[in-house]
XYZ file of C-alpha atoms in Angstrom:
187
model
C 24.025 -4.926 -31.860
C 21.708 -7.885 -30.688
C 21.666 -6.136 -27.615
C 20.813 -2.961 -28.559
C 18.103 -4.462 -30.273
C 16.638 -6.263 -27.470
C 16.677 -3.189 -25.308
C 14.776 -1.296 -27.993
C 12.221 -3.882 -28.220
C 12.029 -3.979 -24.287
C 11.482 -0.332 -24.760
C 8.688 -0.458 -27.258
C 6.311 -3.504 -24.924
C 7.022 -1.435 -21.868
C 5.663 1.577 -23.574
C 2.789 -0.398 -25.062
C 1.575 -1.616 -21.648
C -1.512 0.169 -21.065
C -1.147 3.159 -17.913
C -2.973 1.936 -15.001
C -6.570 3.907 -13.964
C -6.386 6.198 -11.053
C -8.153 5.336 -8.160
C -11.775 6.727 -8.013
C -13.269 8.290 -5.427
C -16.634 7.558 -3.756
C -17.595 10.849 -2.393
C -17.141 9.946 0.760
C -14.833 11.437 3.910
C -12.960 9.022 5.123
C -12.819 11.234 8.159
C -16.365 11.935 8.410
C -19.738 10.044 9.888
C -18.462 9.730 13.311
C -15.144 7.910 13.076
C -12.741 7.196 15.619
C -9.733 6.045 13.278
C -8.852 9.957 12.757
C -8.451 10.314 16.972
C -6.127 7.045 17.280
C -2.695 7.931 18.635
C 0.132 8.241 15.455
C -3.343 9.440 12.996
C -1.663 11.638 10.457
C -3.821 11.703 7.480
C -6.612 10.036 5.329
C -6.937 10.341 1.692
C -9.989 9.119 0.659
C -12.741 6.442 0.437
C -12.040 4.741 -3.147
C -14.626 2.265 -4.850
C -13.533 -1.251 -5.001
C -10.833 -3.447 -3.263
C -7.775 -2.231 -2.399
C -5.717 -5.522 -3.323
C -6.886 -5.590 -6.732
C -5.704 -2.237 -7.282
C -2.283 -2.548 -5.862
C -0.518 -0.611 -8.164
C -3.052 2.170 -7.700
C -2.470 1.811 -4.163
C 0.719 2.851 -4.387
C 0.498 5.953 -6.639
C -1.920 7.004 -4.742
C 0.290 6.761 -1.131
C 3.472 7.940 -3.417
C 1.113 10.665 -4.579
C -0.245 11.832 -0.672
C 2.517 10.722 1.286
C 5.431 10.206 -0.707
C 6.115 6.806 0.164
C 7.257 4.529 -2.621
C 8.281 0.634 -2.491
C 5.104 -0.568 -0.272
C 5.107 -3.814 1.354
C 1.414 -5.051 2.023
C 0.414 -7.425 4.971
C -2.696 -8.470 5.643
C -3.693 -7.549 9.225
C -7.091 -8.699 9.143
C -6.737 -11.644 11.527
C -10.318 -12.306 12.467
C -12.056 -9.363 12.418
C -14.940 -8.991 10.050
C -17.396 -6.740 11.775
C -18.032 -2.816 11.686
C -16.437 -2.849 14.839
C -12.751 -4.159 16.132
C -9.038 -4.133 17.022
C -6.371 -4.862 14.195
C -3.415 -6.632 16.076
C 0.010 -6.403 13.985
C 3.938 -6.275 14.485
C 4.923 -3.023 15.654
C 5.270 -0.188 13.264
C 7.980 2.365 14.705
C 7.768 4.731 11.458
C 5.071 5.958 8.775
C 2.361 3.614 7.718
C -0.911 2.999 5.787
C -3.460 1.018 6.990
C -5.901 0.451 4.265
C -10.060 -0.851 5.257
C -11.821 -2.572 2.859
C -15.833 -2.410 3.399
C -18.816 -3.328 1.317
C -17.535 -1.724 -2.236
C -14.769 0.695 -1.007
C -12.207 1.088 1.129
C -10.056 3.669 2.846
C -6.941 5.061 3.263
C -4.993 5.713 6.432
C -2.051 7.200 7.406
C 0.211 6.665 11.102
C 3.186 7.449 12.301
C 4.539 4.918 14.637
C 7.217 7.024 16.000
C 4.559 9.279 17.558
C 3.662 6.362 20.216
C 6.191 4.867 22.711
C 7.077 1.458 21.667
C 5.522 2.130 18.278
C 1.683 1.397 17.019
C 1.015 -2.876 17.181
C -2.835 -2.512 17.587
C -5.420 -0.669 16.329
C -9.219 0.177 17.524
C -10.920 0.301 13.959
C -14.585 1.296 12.510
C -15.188 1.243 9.585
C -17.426 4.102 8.893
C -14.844 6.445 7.446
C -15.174 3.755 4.511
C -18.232 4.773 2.642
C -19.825 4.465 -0.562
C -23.108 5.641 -2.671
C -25.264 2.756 -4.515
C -28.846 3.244 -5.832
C -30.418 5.217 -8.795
C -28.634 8.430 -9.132
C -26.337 7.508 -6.191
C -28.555 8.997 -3.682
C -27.909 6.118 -0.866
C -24.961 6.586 0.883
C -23.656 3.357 3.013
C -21.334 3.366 5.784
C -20.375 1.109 8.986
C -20.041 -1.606 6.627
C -18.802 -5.011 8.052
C -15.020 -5.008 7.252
C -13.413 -7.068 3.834
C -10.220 -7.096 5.499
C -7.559 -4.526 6.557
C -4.133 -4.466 5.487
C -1.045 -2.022 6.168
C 1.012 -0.761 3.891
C 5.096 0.382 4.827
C 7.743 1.261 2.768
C 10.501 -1.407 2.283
C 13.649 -0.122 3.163
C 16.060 0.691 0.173
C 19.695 -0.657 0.903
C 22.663 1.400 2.278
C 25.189 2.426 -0.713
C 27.376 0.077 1.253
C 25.397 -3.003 0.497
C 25.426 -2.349 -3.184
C 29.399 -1.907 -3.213
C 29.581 -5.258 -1.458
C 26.817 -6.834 -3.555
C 29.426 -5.544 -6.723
C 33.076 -6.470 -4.957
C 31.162 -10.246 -4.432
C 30.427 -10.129 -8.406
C 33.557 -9.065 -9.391
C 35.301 -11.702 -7.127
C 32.664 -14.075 -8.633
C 33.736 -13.027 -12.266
C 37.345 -12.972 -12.076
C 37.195 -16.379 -10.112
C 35.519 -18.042 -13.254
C 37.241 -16.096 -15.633
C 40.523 -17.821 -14.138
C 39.381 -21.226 -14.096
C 38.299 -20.752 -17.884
C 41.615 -20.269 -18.525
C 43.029 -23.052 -16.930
């Protein structure tokens, strides 16, 4: 009963949390104003230039990529290193499979998607700009900004999710654990 009872209230705080705000777009194409991330070798996709910083809005991150690309269970990593201009190359441990490398410039930041497997060896460097990442500021939003200096840049994978196997194994090694102290109890 206490159990029951704990999962109900568990229940009611998860359902009390409030939903967490979609990301909002600037107006801007992230594959427009003269770009070069959309010609890079393993480009798939962009989905937009969002207002505000991509780290703070990690959870809306990943709905977002779930939402575009299907890929759940992200794993960030900065890939900044020292790059802070419009201008650069983002230097990272290879990426054989889908990817999103996210820009963050001035108030907004973009979206990108790659596919790894598309380049021999896999994708470890990238030739960036960042005027894809755009945003409107100014009465009535009539100044449009773009080519900002870069925030930072960070790519987004999906974490692997473990082999059946591994769970069976992770189980038998409870069970053993269990029984083990179960036995000693009695003794």
């Amino acid at each position: 009963m206490k159990l029951l009872s704990l999962s109900v209230l568990a229940s009611a705080l998860v359902a009390a949390l409030p939903a967490h705000a979609a990301l909002t777009a600037t107006g801007v194409a992230c594959d427009g104003h003269g770009t070069s991330m959309t010609s890079l070798a393993g480009y798939v996709d962009c989905s937009g230039s969002w207002r505000g910083n991509n780290v703070n809005q990690a959870d809306d991150v990943a709905a977002q990529v779930m939402s575009d690309w299907g890929a759940g269970s992200l794993t960030m990593v900065d890939v900044t290193g020292g790059n802070h201009g419009s201008t650069g190359t983002l230097n990272f441990a290879a990426q054989t499979g889908m990817f999103v490398l996210a820009l963050k410039a001035g108030t907004a930041f973009s979206l990108y998607e790659f596919d790894g497997s598309q380049v021999a060896g896999g994708i470890s460097s990238i030739s960036y700009d960042t005027l894809g990442v755009g945003f409107f500021s100014g009465r009535d939003n009539k100044n449009i900004h773009f080519g900002q200096r870069l925030s930072h840049a960070d790519i987004y994978y999906a974490t692997p999710v473990p082999e059946p196997e591994t769970y069976a194994l992770m189980l038998a090694g409870l069970g053993v654990v269990g029984f083990l102290s179960r036995r000693r109890k009695a003794a």
